[in-house]
Tab-separated table of C-alpha atoms in Angstrom:
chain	number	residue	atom	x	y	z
S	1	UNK	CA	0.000	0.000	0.000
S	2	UNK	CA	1.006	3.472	-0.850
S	3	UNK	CA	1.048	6.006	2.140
S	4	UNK	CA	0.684	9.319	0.812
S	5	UNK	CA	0.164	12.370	3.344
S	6	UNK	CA	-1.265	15.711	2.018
S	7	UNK	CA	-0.269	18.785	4.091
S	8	UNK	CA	0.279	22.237	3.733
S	9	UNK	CA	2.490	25.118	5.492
S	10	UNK	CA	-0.860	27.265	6.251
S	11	UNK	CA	-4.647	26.848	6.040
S	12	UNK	CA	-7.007	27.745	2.798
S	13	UNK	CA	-4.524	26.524	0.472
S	14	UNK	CA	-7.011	23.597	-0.867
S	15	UNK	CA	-5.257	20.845	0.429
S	16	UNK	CA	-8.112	18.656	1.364
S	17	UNK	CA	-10.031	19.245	-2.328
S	18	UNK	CA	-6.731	18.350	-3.623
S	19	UNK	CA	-6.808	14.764	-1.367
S	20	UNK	CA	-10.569	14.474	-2.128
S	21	UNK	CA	-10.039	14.895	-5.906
S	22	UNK	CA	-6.505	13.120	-6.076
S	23	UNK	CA	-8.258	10.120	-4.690
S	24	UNK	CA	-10.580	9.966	-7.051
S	25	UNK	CA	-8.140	10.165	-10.026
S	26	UNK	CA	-6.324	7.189	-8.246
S	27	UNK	CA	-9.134	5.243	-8.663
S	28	UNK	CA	-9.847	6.165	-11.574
S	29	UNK	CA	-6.729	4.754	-12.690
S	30	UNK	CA	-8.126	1.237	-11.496
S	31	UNK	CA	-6.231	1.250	-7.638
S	32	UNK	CA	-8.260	0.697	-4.833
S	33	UNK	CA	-7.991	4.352	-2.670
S	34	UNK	CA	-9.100	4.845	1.124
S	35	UNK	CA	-9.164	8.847	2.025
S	36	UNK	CA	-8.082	9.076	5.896
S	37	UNK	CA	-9.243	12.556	7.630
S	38	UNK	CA	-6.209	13.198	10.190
S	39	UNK	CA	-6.905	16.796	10.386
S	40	UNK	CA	-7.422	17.879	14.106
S	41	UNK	CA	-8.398	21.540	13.718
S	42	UNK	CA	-10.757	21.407	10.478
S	43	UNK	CA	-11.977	17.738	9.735
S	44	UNK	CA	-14.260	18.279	7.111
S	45	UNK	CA	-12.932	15.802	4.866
S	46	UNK	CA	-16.397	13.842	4.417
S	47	UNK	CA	-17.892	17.481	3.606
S	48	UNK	CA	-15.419	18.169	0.541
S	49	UNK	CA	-16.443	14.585	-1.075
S	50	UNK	CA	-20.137	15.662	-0.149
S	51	UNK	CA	-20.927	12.414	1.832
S	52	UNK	CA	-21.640	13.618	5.727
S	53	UNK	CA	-20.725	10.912	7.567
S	54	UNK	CA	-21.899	10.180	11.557
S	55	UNK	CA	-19.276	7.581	11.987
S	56	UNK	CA	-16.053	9.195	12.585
S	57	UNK	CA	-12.741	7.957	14.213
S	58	UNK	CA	-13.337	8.879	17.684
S	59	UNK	CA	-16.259	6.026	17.938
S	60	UNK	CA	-13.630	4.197	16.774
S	61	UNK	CA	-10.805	5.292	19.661
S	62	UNK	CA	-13.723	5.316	22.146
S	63	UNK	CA	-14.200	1.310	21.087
S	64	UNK	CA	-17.677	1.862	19.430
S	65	UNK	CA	-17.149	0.701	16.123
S	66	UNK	CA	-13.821	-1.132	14.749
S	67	UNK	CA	-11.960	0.705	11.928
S	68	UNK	CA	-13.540	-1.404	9.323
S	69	UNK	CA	-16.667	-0.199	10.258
S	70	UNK	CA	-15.855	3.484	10.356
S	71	UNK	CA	-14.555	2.964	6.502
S	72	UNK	CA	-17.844	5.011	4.377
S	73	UNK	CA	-18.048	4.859	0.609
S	74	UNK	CA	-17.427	8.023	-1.517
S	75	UNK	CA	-17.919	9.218	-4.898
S	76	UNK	CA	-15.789	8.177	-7.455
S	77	UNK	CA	-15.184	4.949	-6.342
S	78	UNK	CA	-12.882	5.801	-2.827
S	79	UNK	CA	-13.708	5.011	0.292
S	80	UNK	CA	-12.868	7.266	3.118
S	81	UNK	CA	-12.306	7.033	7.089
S	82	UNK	CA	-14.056	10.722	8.740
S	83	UNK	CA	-11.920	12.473	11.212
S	84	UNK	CA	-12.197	14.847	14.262
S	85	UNK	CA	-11.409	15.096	17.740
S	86	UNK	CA	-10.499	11.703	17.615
S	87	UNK	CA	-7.213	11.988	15.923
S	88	UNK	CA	-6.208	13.818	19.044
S	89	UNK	CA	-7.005	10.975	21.443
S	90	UNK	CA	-5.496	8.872	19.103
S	91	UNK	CA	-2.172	9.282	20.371
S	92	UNK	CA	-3.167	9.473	24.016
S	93	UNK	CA	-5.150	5.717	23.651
S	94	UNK	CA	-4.111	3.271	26.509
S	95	UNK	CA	-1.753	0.204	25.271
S	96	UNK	CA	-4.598	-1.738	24.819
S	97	UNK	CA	-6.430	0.580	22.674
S	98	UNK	CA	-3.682	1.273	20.900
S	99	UNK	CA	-2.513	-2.525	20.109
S	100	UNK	CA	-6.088	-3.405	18.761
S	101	UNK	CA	-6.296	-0.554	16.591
S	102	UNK	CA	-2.747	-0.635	14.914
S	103	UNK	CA	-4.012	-4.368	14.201
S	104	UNK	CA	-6.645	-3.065	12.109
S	105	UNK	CA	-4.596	-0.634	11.071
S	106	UNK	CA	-1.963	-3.484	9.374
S	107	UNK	CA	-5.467	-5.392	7.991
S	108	UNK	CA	-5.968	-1.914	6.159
S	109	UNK	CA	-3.204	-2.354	4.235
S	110	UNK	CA	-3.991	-5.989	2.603
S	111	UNK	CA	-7.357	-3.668	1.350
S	112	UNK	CA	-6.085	-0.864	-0.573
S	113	UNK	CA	-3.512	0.525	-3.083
S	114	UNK	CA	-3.318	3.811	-1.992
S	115	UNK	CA	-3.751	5.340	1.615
S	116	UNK	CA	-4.045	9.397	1.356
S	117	UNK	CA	-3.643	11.193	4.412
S	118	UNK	CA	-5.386	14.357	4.589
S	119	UNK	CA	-3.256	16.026	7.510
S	120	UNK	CA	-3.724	19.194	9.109
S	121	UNK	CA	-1.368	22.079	8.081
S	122	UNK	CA	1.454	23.765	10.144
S	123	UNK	CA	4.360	22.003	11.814
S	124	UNK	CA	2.132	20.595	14.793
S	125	UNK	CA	3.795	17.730	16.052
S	126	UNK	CA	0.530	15.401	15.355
S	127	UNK	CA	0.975	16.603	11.592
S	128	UNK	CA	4.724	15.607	12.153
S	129	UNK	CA	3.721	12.145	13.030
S	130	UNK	CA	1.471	11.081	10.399
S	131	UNK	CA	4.468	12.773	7.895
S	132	UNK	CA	6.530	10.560	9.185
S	133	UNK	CA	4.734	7.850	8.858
S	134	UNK	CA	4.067	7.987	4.834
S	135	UNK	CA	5.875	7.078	2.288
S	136	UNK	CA	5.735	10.422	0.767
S	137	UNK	CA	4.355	14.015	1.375
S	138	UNK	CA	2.629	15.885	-0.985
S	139	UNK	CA	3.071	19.697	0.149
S	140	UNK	CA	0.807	22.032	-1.434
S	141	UNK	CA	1.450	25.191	-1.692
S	142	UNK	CA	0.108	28.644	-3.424
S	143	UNK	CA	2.158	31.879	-4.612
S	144	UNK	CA	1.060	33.570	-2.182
S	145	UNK	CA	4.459	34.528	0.336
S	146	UNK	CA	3.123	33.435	3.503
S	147	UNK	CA	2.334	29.980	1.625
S	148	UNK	CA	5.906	29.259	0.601
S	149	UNK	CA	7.311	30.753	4.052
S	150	UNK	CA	5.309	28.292	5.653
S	151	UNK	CA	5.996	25.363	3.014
S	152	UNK	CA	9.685	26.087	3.415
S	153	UNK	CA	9.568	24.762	7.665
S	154	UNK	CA	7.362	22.157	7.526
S	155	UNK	CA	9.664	20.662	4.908
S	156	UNK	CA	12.587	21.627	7.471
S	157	UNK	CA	10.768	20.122	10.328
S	158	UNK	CA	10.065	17.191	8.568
S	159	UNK	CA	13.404	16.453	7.560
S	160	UNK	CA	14.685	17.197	10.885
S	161	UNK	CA	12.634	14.400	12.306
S	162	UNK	CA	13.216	11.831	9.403
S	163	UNK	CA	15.992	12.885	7.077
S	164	UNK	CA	15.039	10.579	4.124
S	165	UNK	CA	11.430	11.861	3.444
S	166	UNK	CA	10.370	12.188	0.240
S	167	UNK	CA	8.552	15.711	-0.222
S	168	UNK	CA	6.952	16.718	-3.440
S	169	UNK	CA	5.198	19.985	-3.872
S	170	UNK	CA	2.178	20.294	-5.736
S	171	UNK	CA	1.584	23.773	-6.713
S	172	UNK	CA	-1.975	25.399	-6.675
S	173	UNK	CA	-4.642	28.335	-7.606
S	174	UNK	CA	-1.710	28.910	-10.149
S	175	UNK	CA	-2.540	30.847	-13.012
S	176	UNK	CA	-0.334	28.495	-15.751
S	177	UNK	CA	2.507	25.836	-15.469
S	178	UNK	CA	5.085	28.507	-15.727
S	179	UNK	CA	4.000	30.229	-12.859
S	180	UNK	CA	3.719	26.986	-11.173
S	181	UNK	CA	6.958	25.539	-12.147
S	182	UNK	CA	8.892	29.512	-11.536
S	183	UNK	CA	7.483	29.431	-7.610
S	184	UNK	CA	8.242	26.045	-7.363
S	185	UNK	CA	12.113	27.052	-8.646
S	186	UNK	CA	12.323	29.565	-6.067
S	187	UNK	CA	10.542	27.583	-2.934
S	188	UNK	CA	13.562	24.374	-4.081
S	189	UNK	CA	16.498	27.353	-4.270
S	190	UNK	CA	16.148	27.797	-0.394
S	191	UNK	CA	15.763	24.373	0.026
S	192	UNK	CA	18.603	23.225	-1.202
S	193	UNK	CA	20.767	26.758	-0.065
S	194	UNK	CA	19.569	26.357	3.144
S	195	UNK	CA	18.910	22.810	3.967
S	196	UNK	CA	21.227	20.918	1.604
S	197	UNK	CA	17.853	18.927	0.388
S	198	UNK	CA	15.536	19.183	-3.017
S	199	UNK	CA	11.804	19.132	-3.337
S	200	UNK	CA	10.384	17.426	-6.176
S	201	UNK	CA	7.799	19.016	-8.466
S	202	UNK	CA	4.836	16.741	-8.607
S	203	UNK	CA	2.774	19.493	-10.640
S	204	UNK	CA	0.403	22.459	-10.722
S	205	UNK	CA	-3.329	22.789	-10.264
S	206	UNK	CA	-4.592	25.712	-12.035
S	207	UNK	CA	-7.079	28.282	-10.603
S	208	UNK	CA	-10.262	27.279	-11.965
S	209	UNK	CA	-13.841	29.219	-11.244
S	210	UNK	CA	-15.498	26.596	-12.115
S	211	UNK	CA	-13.808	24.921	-10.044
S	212	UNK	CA	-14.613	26.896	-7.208
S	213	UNK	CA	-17.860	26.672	-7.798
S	214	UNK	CA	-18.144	22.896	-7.521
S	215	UNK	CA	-16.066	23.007	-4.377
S	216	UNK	CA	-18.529	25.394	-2.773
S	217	UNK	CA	-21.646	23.253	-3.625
S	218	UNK	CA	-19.525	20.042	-1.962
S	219	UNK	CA	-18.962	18.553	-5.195
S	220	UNK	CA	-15.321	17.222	-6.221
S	221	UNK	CA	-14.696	19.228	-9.218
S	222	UNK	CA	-13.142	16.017	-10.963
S	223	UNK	CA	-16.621	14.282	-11.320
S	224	UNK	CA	-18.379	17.549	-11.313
S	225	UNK	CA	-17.027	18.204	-14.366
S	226	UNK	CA	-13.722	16.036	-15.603
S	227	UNK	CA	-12.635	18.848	-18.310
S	228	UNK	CA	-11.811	21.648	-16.331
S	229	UNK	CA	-8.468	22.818	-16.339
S	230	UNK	CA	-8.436	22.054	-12.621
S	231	UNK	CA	-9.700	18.395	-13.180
S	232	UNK	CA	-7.343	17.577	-16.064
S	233	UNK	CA	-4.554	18.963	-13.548
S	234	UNK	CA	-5.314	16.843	-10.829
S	235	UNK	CA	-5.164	13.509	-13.388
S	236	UNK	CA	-1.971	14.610	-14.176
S	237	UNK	CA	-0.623	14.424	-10.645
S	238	UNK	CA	-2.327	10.975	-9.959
S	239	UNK	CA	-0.680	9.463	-13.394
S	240	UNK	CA	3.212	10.680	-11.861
S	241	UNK	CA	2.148	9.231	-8.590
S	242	UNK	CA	0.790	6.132	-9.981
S	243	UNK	CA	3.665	5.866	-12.697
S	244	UNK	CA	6.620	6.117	-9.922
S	245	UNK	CA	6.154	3.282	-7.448
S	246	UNK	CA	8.101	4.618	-3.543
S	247	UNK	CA	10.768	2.475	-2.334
S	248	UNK	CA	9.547	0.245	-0.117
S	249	UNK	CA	10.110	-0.080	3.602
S	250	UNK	CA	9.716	-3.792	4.424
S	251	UNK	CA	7.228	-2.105	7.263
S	252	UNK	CA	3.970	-1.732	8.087
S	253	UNK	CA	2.355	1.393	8.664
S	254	UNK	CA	1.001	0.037	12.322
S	255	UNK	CA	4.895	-0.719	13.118
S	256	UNK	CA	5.703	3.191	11.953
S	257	UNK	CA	2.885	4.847	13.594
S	258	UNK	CA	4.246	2.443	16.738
S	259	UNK	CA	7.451	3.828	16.645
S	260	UNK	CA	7.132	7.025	15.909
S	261	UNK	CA	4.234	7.460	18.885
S	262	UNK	CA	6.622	5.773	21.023
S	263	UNK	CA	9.795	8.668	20.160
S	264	UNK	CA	6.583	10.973	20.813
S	265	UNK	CA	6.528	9.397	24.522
S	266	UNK	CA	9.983	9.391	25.341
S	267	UNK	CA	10.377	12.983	24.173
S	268	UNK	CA	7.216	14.071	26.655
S	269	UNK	CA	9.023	12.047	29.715
């Protein structure tokens, strides 16, 4: 299974339409996708794909429902996991809690192709986690200077914490390619001056009224209407993810999340 987490620097960049939409490409492209809400502050994942769901994952950390149960079907084919407050108790769950769910968890993966994870933004240390935990991090950002400031630490936090991460930026509410690929050019210059590292380029989504539109009705602009520029953007970014398979780790995404929320422990004693 792919792990693929979807975060941003700051807030109103469109990162979650970009995980809704991105999943549905993926599955469009015949892969199996399940959309995973681990944003603390604005869960609203289930909103974006239009599908309100009651079953989120703090039934699930409170023990009424299993993970399996929580998983709701979505348009396009994905199937998605709601968030909320309980991504936050999620890392505070007792050791038996916490076993049983990183169980299901590992059963998860035997499911699905791809696993996005639509994580809040900022460098908050529960964003940290589930960063470290994917195989790769799709950082969106806009031209807007606050955007790339922002973009340019969580990339530095992240590789603070796990050196070989794999961070591609996905550029959005540009007005062309050019404009995507020129503030992508300067965001990667500091990168490397600064931090020795690269980002990758994983593409641009272009600002799209009509777009907007469909996002503000709660309809993923991808089904909506597939030949918007935004839409025809978005397939583009699922085909280079699809097309370059990540190394794999030889481990699980329970045994991650079980290491990394056991660093998370030591560094709080």
């Amino acid at each position: 299974m792919r792990i693929t987490a979807v975060t941003s620097g700051k807030g109103g960049v469109g990162k979650t339409n970009l995980s809704a939409n991105l999943g549905i490409a993926l599955a469009d492209l015949d892969r199996s996708v399940l959309l995973f809400d681990a944003d603390i502050g604005l869960a609203n994942l289930d909103l974006v794909l239009g599908c309100p769901s009651s079953i989120k994952l703090q039934h699930v950390v409170r023990g009424d429902t299993t993970l399996a149960s929580a998983i709701q079907s979505g348009p396009g084919g994905v199937k998605f996991i709601a968030g909320g407050s309980g991504i936050e108790s999620l890392f505070q769950m007792e050791d038996r809690i916490l076993d049983r769910f990183l169980s299901e968890v590992q059963d998860l993966e035997l499911q699905f192709d791809d696993l996005i994870l639509d994580t809040g933004s900022g460098i908050d240390d529960n964003v940290l986690t589930f960063l470290c935990a994917a195989d790769e991090t799709l950082l969106v950002v806009t031209p807007d200077p606050a955007s790339m400031a922002d973009s340019y630490a969580i990339a530095k936090a992240l590789w603070l914490r796990r050196p070989d991460a794999n961070v591609r930026v996905v550029m959005n509410m540009v007005e062309n390619e050019a404009e995507g690929r020129l503030v992508f050019a300067r965001i990667n210059a500091v990168a490397q001056e600064f931090l020795g590292r690269a980002l990758r380029y994983a593409g641009c989504v272009r600002h799209d009224r009509e777009a907007v539109f469909h996002i503000r009705a709660r309809r993923p602009f991808l089904l909506a209407d597939p030949t918007l520029a935004a839409s025809k953007d978005v397939r583009n970014i699922a085909r280079l993810l699809a097309g370059h398979p990540v190394e794999s780790t030889q481990r699980s995404l329970a045994d991650r999340l079980r290491d990394i929320l056991a660093l998370r422990l030591l560094r709080a004693a």
